[in-house]
mmCIF file of C-alpha atoms in Angstrom:
data_model
loop_
_atom_site.group_PDB
_atom_site.id
_atom_site.type_symbol
_atom_site.label_atom_id
_atom_site.label_comp_id
_atom_site.label_asym_id
_atom_site.label_seq_id
_atom_site.Cartn_x
_atom_site.Cartn_y
_atom_site.Cartn_z
ATOM 1 C CA MET F 1 -66.876 75.365 10.396
ATOM 2 C CA VAL F 2 -67.945 71.897 11.549
ATOM 3 C CA PRO F 3 -65.516 69.368 10.026
ATOM 4 C CA GLU F 4 -66.559 66.567 7.747
ATOM 5 C CA LEU F 5 -66.187 63.383 9.790
ATOM 6 C CA LEU F 6 -65.088 60.222 8.067
ATOM 7 C CA VAL F 7 -64.692 56.674 9.397
ATOM 8 C CA SER F 8 -62.481 53.964 7.939
ATOM 9 C CA ARG F 9 -60.822 50.844 9.340
ATOM 10 C CA LYS F 10 -57.789 52.862 10.401
ATOM 11 C CA THR F 11 -59.649 55.967 11.524
ATOM 12 C CA PHE F 12 -61.863 56.665 14.541
ATOM 13 C CA ILE F 13 -63.326 60.138 14.161
ATOM 14 C CA PHE F 14 -65.786 61.786 16.526
ATOM 15 C CA GLY F 15 -68.355 64.251 15.275
ATOM 16 C CA ARG F 16 -69.781 67.227 17.062
ATOM 17 C CA GLU F 17 -73.208 65.578 16.766
ATOM 18 C CA ASN F 18 -72.428 61.904 16.160
ATOM 19 C CA SER F 19 -69.758 59.457 17.256
ATOM 20 C CA ALA F 20 -68.440 56.228 15.731
ATOM 21 C CA ARG F 21 -67.157 53.120 17.470
ATOM 22 C CA LEU F 22 -64.966 50.405 15.960
ATOM 23 C CA ASP F 23 -64.630 46.771 16.929
ATOM 24 C CA ALA F 24 -62.158 46.138 19.751
ATOM 25 C CA ASN F 25 -60.117 43.869 17.487
ATOM 26 C CA SER F 26 -59.157 46.926 15.432
ATOM 27 C CA LEU F 27 -57.971 49.063 18.360
ATOM 28 C CA SER F 28 -54.324 48.975 17.279
ATOM 29 C CA GLU F 29 -55.305 50.743 14.078
ATOM 30 C CA ILE F 30 -57.685 53.321 15.529
ATOM 31 C CA THR F 31 -56.948 57.011 15.100
ATOM 32 C CA LEU F 32 -58.895 60.034 16.292
ATOM 33 C CA CYS F 33 -58.789 62.937 13.879
ATOM 34 C CA ALA F 34 -60.807 65.793 12.452
ATOM 35 C CA MET F 35 -60.596 66.683 8.768
ATOM 36 C CA PRO F 36 -61.818 69.886 7.087
ATOM 37 C CA LYS F 37 -64.408 69.647 4.339
ATOM 38 C CA ASN F 38 -61.943 71.218 1.944
ATOM 39 C CA LYS F 39 -58.927 68.910 1.891
ATOM 40 C CA ASN F 40 -56.696 71.813 0.838
ATOM 41 C CA ARG F 41 -57.403 73.680 4.067
ATOM 42 C CA LYS F 42 -55.553 73.440 7.361
ATOM 43 C CA MET F 43 -56.435 70.446 9.536
ATOM 44 C CA THR F 44 -59.190 71.082 12.077
ATOM 45 C CA THR F 45 -58.696 71.203 15.831
ATOM 46 C CA LEU F 46 -60.167 68.453 17.994
ATOM 47 C CA SER F 47 -62.272 69.487 20.966
ATOM 48 C CA GLU F 48 -61.211 68.551 24.487
ATOM 49 C CA GLU F 49 -64.313 66.358 24.807
ATOM 50 C CA GLU F 50 -63.433 64.392 21.674
ATOM 51 C CA ILE F 51 -59.879 63.788 22.867
ATOM 52 C CA ILE F 52 -61.037 62.653 26.320
ATOM 53 C CA GLN F 53 -63.623 60.271 24.854
ATOM 54 C CA PHE F 54 -60.980 58.692 22.630
ATOM 55 C CA LEU F 55 -58.446 58.363 25.458
ATOM 56 C CA LYS F 56 -60.867 56.786 27.918
ATOM 57 C CA THR F 57 -62.206 54.413 25.265
ATOM 58 C CA ASN F 58 -58.906 53.227 23.807
ATOM 59 C CA ILE F 59 -55.842 54.084 25.930
ATOM 60 C CA GLU F 60 -54.968 52.338 29.197
ATOM 61 C CA PRO F 61 -53.667 54.969 31.642
ATOM 62 C CA THR F 62 -50.379 54.654 33.492
ATOM 63 C CA GLU F 63 -50.399 55.492 37.188
ATOM 64 C CA ASN F 64 -48.238 58.243 38.662
ATOM 65 C CA HIS F 65 -48.544 59.218 42.314
ATOM 66 C CA PHE F 66 -47.204 62.744 41.798
ATOM 67 C CA TYR F 67 -48.542 63.773 38.393
ATOM 68 C CA GLY F 68 -51.691 61.667 38.069
ATOM 69 C CA ASN F 69 -52.701 59.115 35.449
ATOM 70 C CA GLY F 70 -51.103 59.483 32.036
ATOM 71 C CA TYR F 71 -52.506 58.466 28.656
ATOM 72 C CA ARG F 72 -49.592 57.781 26.282
ATOM 73 C CA THR F 73 -50.238 58.583 22.629
ATOM 74 C CA SER F 74 -48.884 60.076 19.437
ATOM 75 C CA VAL F 75 -50.443 63.187 17.907
ATOM 76 C CA ILE F 76 -50.443 65.294 14.752
ATOM 77 C CA LEU F 77 -50.743 69.054 15.169
ATOM 78 C CA THR F 78 -52.903 71.254 12.991
ATOM 79 C CA ASP F 79 -49.857 72.261 10.899
ATOM 80 C CA GLY F 80 -49.029 68.589 10.184
ATOM 81 C CA THR F 81 -46.238 68.256 12.754
ATOM 82 C CA TYR F 82 -46.018 64.654 14.029
ATOM 83 C CA LEU F 83 -45.193 64.078 17.711
ATOM 84 C CA PRO F 84 -44.692 60.345 18.371
ATOM 85 C CA CYS F 85 -44.727 60.591 22.180
ATOM 86 C CA VAL F 86 -47.376 62.679 23.958
ATOM 87 C CA THR F 87 -48.843 61.984 27.408
ATOM 88 C CA PHE F 88 -52.224 63.451 28.356
ATOM 89 C CA ARG F 89 -52.914 64.261 32.025
ATOM 90 C CA ASN F 90 -55.544 66.008 34.128
ATOM 91 C CA ARG F 91 -54.622 69.617 34.939
ATOM 92 C CA LYS F 92 -55.942 69.434 38.508
ATOM 93 C CA THR F 93 -53.272 67.049 39.807
ATOM 94 C CA ILE F 94 -50.301 69.085 38.610
ATOM 95 C CA VAL F 95 -51.923 72.395 39.660
ATOM 96 C CA ASP F 96 -52.613 71.040 43.153
ATOM 97 C CA LEU F 97 -49.024 69.821 43.391
ATOM 98 C CA ALA F 98 -47.668 73.213 42.346
ATOM 99 C CA ILE F 99 -49.826 75.086 44.874
ATOM 100 C CA ARG F 100 -48.773 72.742 47.664
ATOM 101 C CA ARG F 101 -45.086 73.101 46.819
ATOM 102 C CA PHE F 102 -45.353 76.894 46.598
ATOM 103 C CA LYS F 103 -46.919 76.980 50.075
ATOM 104 C CA GLU F 104 -44.218 74.685 51.465
ATOM 105 C CA GLU F 105 -41.481 76.962 50.164
ATOM 106 C CA LEU F 106 -43.171 80.061 51.597
ATOM 107 C CA SER F 107 -43.549 78.358 54.985
ATOM 108 C CA GLY F 108 -39.873 77.402 55.145
ATOM 109 C CA LYS F 109 -40.263 73.695 54.272
ATOM 110 C CA SER F 110 -37.769 74.002 51.450
ATOM 111 C CA VAL F 111 -36.093 71.222 49.495
ATOM 112 C CA PHE F 112 -33.538 73.779 48.325
ATOM 113 C CA SER F 113 -30.713 75.342 50.291
ATOM 114 C CA LYS F 114 -32.274 77.646 52.902
ATOM 115 C CA SER F 115 -29.176 79.810 52.926
ATOM 116 C CA SER F 116 -29.656 80.694 49.254
ATOM 117 C CA GLY F 117 -33.044 82.279 49.863
ATOM 118 C CA LEU F 118 -34.076 81.234 46.365
ATOM 119 C CA GLY F 119 -36.303 78.268 47.231
ATOM 120 C CA TYR F 120 -39.599 79.869 46.239
ATOM 121 C CA ARG F 121 -38.179 81.241 42.999
ATOM 122 C CA GLU F 122 -36.602 77.884 42.143
ATOM 123 C CA ILE F 123 -39.803 75.912 42.666
ATOM 124 C CA VAL F 124 -41.814 78.389 40.582
ATOM 125 C CA LYS F 125 -39.177 78.144 37.850
ATOM 126 C CA THR F 126 -39.407 74.343 37.933
ATOM 127 C CA PHE F 127 -43.156 74.307 37.379
ATOM 128 C CA VAL F 128 -43.369 77.214 34.955
ATOM 129 C CA THR F 129 -40.338 76.896 32.659
ATOM 130 C CA SER F 130 -39.426 73.192 32.564
ATOM 131 C CA GLY F 131 -40.922 70.291 30.638
ATOM 132 C CA ASN F 132 -42.336 69.920 27.130
ATOM 133 C CA CYS F 133 -45.985 70.915 26.840
ATOM 134 C CA ILE F 134 -48.495 71.371 24.002
ATOM 135 C CA ASN F 135 -51.995 72.864 23.874
ATOM 136 C CA HIS F 136 -54.943 70.584 23.194
ATOM 137 C CA TYR F 137 -56.378 73.096 20.713
ATOM 138 C CA ASP F 138 -53.314 72.642 18.478
ATOM 139 C CA ILE F 139 -54.035 68.917 18.021
ATOM 140 C CA SER F 140 -55.828 67.511 14.973
ATOM 141 C CA THR F 141 -55.109 63.776 15.387
ATOM 142 C CA VAL F 142 -54.573 61.395 18.317
ATOM 143 C CA ASN F 143 -53.293 57.850 17.873
ATOM 144 C CA PHE F 144 -51.510 55.064 19.759
ATOM 145 C CA SER F 145 -47.772 55.474 20.323
ATOM 146 C CA ARG F 146 -45.628 52.570 19.125
ATOM 147 C CA PHE F 147 -42.906 53.677 21.544
ATOM 148 C CA ALA F 148 -44.921 52.979 24.724
ATOM 149 C CA PHE F 149 -44.850 49.597 26.458
ATOM 150 C CA PRO F 150 -48.300 48.213 27.322
ATOM 151 C CA GLN F 151 -49.122 48.872 30.970
ATOM 152 C CA ASN F 152 -48.904 45.198 32.015
ATOM 153 C CA ILE F 153 -45.386 45.040 30.543
ATOM 154 C CA GLN F 154 -44.269 48.410 31.882
ATOM 155 C CA ARG F 155 -45.136 47.283 35.413
ATOM 156 C CA GLN F 156 -42.489 44.563 35.080
ATOM 157 C CA ILE F 157 -39.702 47.177 34.742
ATOM 158 C CA LYS F 158 -38.476 47.457 38.327
ATOM 159 C CA GLY F 159 -35.667 48.965 40.346
ATOM 160 C CA GLU F 160 -32.468 50.803 39.531
ATOM 161 C CA THR F 161 -29.714 48.713 37.964
ATOM 162 C CA ALA F 162 -27.154 51.265 39.121
ATOM 163 C CA MET F 163 -27.380 54.840 40.358
ATOM 164 C CA SER F 164 -29.602 56.776 37.899
ATOM 165 C CA TRP F 165 -29.607 53.860 35.480
ATOM 166 C CA THR F 166 -32.193 51.141 34.780
ATOM 167 C CA ALA F 167 -31.436 48.391 32.260
ATOM 168 C CA PHE F 168 -33.581 45.504 31.084
ATOM 169 C CA VAL F 169 -34.063 43.041 28.246
ATOM 170 C CA ALA F 170 -37.418 42.585 26.493
ATOM 171 C CA LYS F 171 -38.312 39.224 24.954
ATOM 172 C CA PHE F 172 -40.767 39.199 22.037
ATOM 173 C CA ASN F 173 -43.195 36.506 20.933
ATOM 174 C CA ASP F 174 -41.020 35.625 17.932
ATOM 175 C CA ASN F 175 -38.054 34.830 20.245
ATOM 176 C CA ARG F 176 -36.182 38.008 19.354
ATOM 177 C CA MET F 177 -34.832 40.245 22.118
ATOM 178 C CA LEU F 178 -33.881 43.897 22.572
ATOM 179 C CA SER F 179 -31.896 45.648 25.275
ATOM 180 C CA PHE F 180 -33.257 48.846 26.840
ATOM 181 C CA GLY F 181 -31.880 51.393 29.255
ATOM 182 C CA THR F 182 -33.014 54.633 30.867
ATOM 183 C CA SER F 183 -31.578 57.196 33.240
ATOM 184 C CA TRP F 184 -35.033 58.214 34.468
ATOM 185 C CA ASP F 185 -38.258 57.880 32.461
ATOM 186 C CA THR F 186 -39.927 54.635 31.422
ATOM 187 C CA GLU F 187 -42.780 56.316 29.487
ATOM 188 C CA TYR F 188 -41.402 55.824 25.963
ATOM 189 C CA PHE F 189 -38.434 53.987 24.422
ATOM 190 C CA ASP F 190 -36.765 54.031 21.042
ATOM 191 C CA LEU F 191 -37.606 51.006 18.897
ATOM 192 C CA PRO F 192 -36.563 49.515 15.533
ATOM 193 C CA ASP F 193 -39.176 49.697 12.780
ATOM 194 C CA ASP F 194 -39.741 45.944 12.616
ATOM 195 C CA PHE F 195 -40.604 45.528 16.322
ATOM 196 C CA ASP F 196 -43.913 46.031 18.129
ATOM 197 C CA LEU F 197 -43.962 46.541 21.906
ATOM 198 C CA LYS F 198 -47.384 44.873 22.095
ATOM 199 C CA ASN F 199 -45.570 41.630 21.267
ATOM 200 C CA VAL F 200 -43.309 41.698 24.344
ATOM 201 C CA THR F 201 -43.788 38.583 26.462
ATOM 202 C CA GLU F 202 -41.212 39.055 29.229
ATOM 203 C CA ILE F 203 -38.993 41.667 30.897
ATOM 204 C CA ILE F 204 -35.646 40.607 32.352
ATOM 205 C CA ASN F 205 -34.487 43.346 34.698
ATOM 206 C CA ASN F 206 -30.905 44.490 35.315
ATOM 207 C CA SER F 207 -29.674 42.736 32.184
ATOM 208 C CA TYR F 208 -28.226 43.307 28.711
ATOM 209 C CA ILE F 209 -27.723 41.301 25.527
ATOM 210 C CA HIS F 210 -24.163 40.224 24.705
ATOM 211 C CA LYS F 211 -23.038 40.418 21.089
ATOM 212 C CA ASN F 212 -23.111 36.606 21.061
ATOM 213 C CA GLY F 213 -26.855 36.750 21.788
ATOM 214 C CA GLU F 214 -26.702 35.695 25.422
ATOM 215 C CA ILE F 215 -28.375 37.617 28.245
ATOM 216 C CA VAL F 216 -25.817 39.147 30.629
ATOM 217 C CA GLY F 217 -26.656 40.394 34.115
ATOM 218 C CA HIS F 218 -25.357 43.825 35.102
ATOM 219 C CA LYS F 219 -23.236 42.399 37.907
ATOM 220 C CA SER F 220 -21.633 39.935 35.478
ATOM 221 C CA LEU F 221 -20.259 42.558 33.090
ATOM 222 C CA GLY F 222 -16.815 42.658 34.684
ATOM 223 C CA GLU F 223 -14.113 44.767 33.103
ATOM 224 C CA GLU F 224 -15.559 44.516 29.593
ATOM 225 C CA ARG F 225 -18.472 46.718 30.623
ATOM 226 C CA PHE F 226 -20.494 47.796 27.564
ATOM 227 C CA ASP F 227 -17.945 47.079 24.849
ATOM 228 C CA ASN F 228 -19.307 43.649 23.954
ATOM 229 C CA LEU F 229 -22.995 44.380 24.323
ATOM 230 C CA GLN F 230 -25.642 44.782 21.651
ATOM 231 C CA HIS F 231 -27.221 48.186 21.106
ATOM 232 C CA ILE F 232 -29.168 49.571 24.089
ATOM 233 C CA TYR F 233 -32.378 51.383 23.120
ATOM 234 C CA ARG F 234 -32.835 54.469 25.284
ATOM 235 C CA GLN F 235 -35.785 56.466 26.572
ATOM 236 C CA ARG F 236 -37.376 58.961 24.200
ATOM 237 C CA PRO F 237 -38.228 62.587 25.047
ATOM 238 C CA PHE F 238 -41.950 63.276 25.186
ATOM 239 C CA PHE F 239 -44.515 66.050 25.428
ATOM 240 C CA GLU F 240 -47.375 66.447 27.865
ATOM 241 C CA CYS F 241 -50.833 67.877 27.258
ATOM 242 C CA TYR F 242 -53.123 68.835 30.146
ATOM 243 C CA LEU F 243 -56.916 68.623 30.031
ATOM 244 C CA ASP F 244 -59.476 69.863 32.570
ATOM 245 C CA HIS F 245 -61.839 66.911 32.701
ATOM 246 C CA LEU F 246 -59.654 63.885 31.977
#
C-alpha cells in the first residue's frame, strides 16, 4: 500500500510520485518518514531511493579513506525502535575492501600471525560477524543526530592525547564548555539535553575542564590525574546501514 505522505514544519516526507522540499533555514527540524494511511497500522518502510535523496539533500558526509563517506543520522525502525546514532554508507566501498583483504590473506600477505594459519578465517570473521548493522528496509524515519559534531567542527579534533585516547574541550557560543574523550571513534558523542553540537565554536585538543572551570592540558594533569576534572563525555556506540547507490 502506498503510504499517505504528509508535510509539516518538522517533517520532510518523500512520496513515491511526489517530493517535498523545505526551506534551508528549517533543516535542523527536517525529518524523513513514511506514515501508513491507517495510523493504527505499523509504520511504513522507506525506499532506498527516498533515504538517499534525503541524505544527499540534508546531511553533510564525513570522509573515511577505508570505509567511504558516512552520513550520520538518527532513525526510527518500523516497530518504533529509536536509534539515535546511525551512519549510512555505500556498500561498494566496504565490499571492495573485504574482497581485497580476503585476497591478501589467501596470498600470504597476512596481518595476523602466519604461524597460526588462521589469517583467512580471522579476516572473514572480522567482516562478517563484527559491527552493528541494520537493514534499510526496516527503517521508517530518518532524522539528524544530535550526537554528531558538524563536519567543520569534527575536523578540528586531531591527534591522540595518549595511547588509544583522544581528549578535547568544546566551547559553545554561550560560553559554556564540555569535556569529551574517546578511545577510538569520533562519529558520535554523548551530550547533555540542554546542549546542541551545532553551537560549538571551538575545539581545544588534548585538554580537559578542571572542576574550578579552567581548561587543563593533558600534560599538566600531574599526579591528580582525573580526580579533579569535570565529567568527560564519551563516544557513543552506533549502527551502520549500507545502501547500493549512495
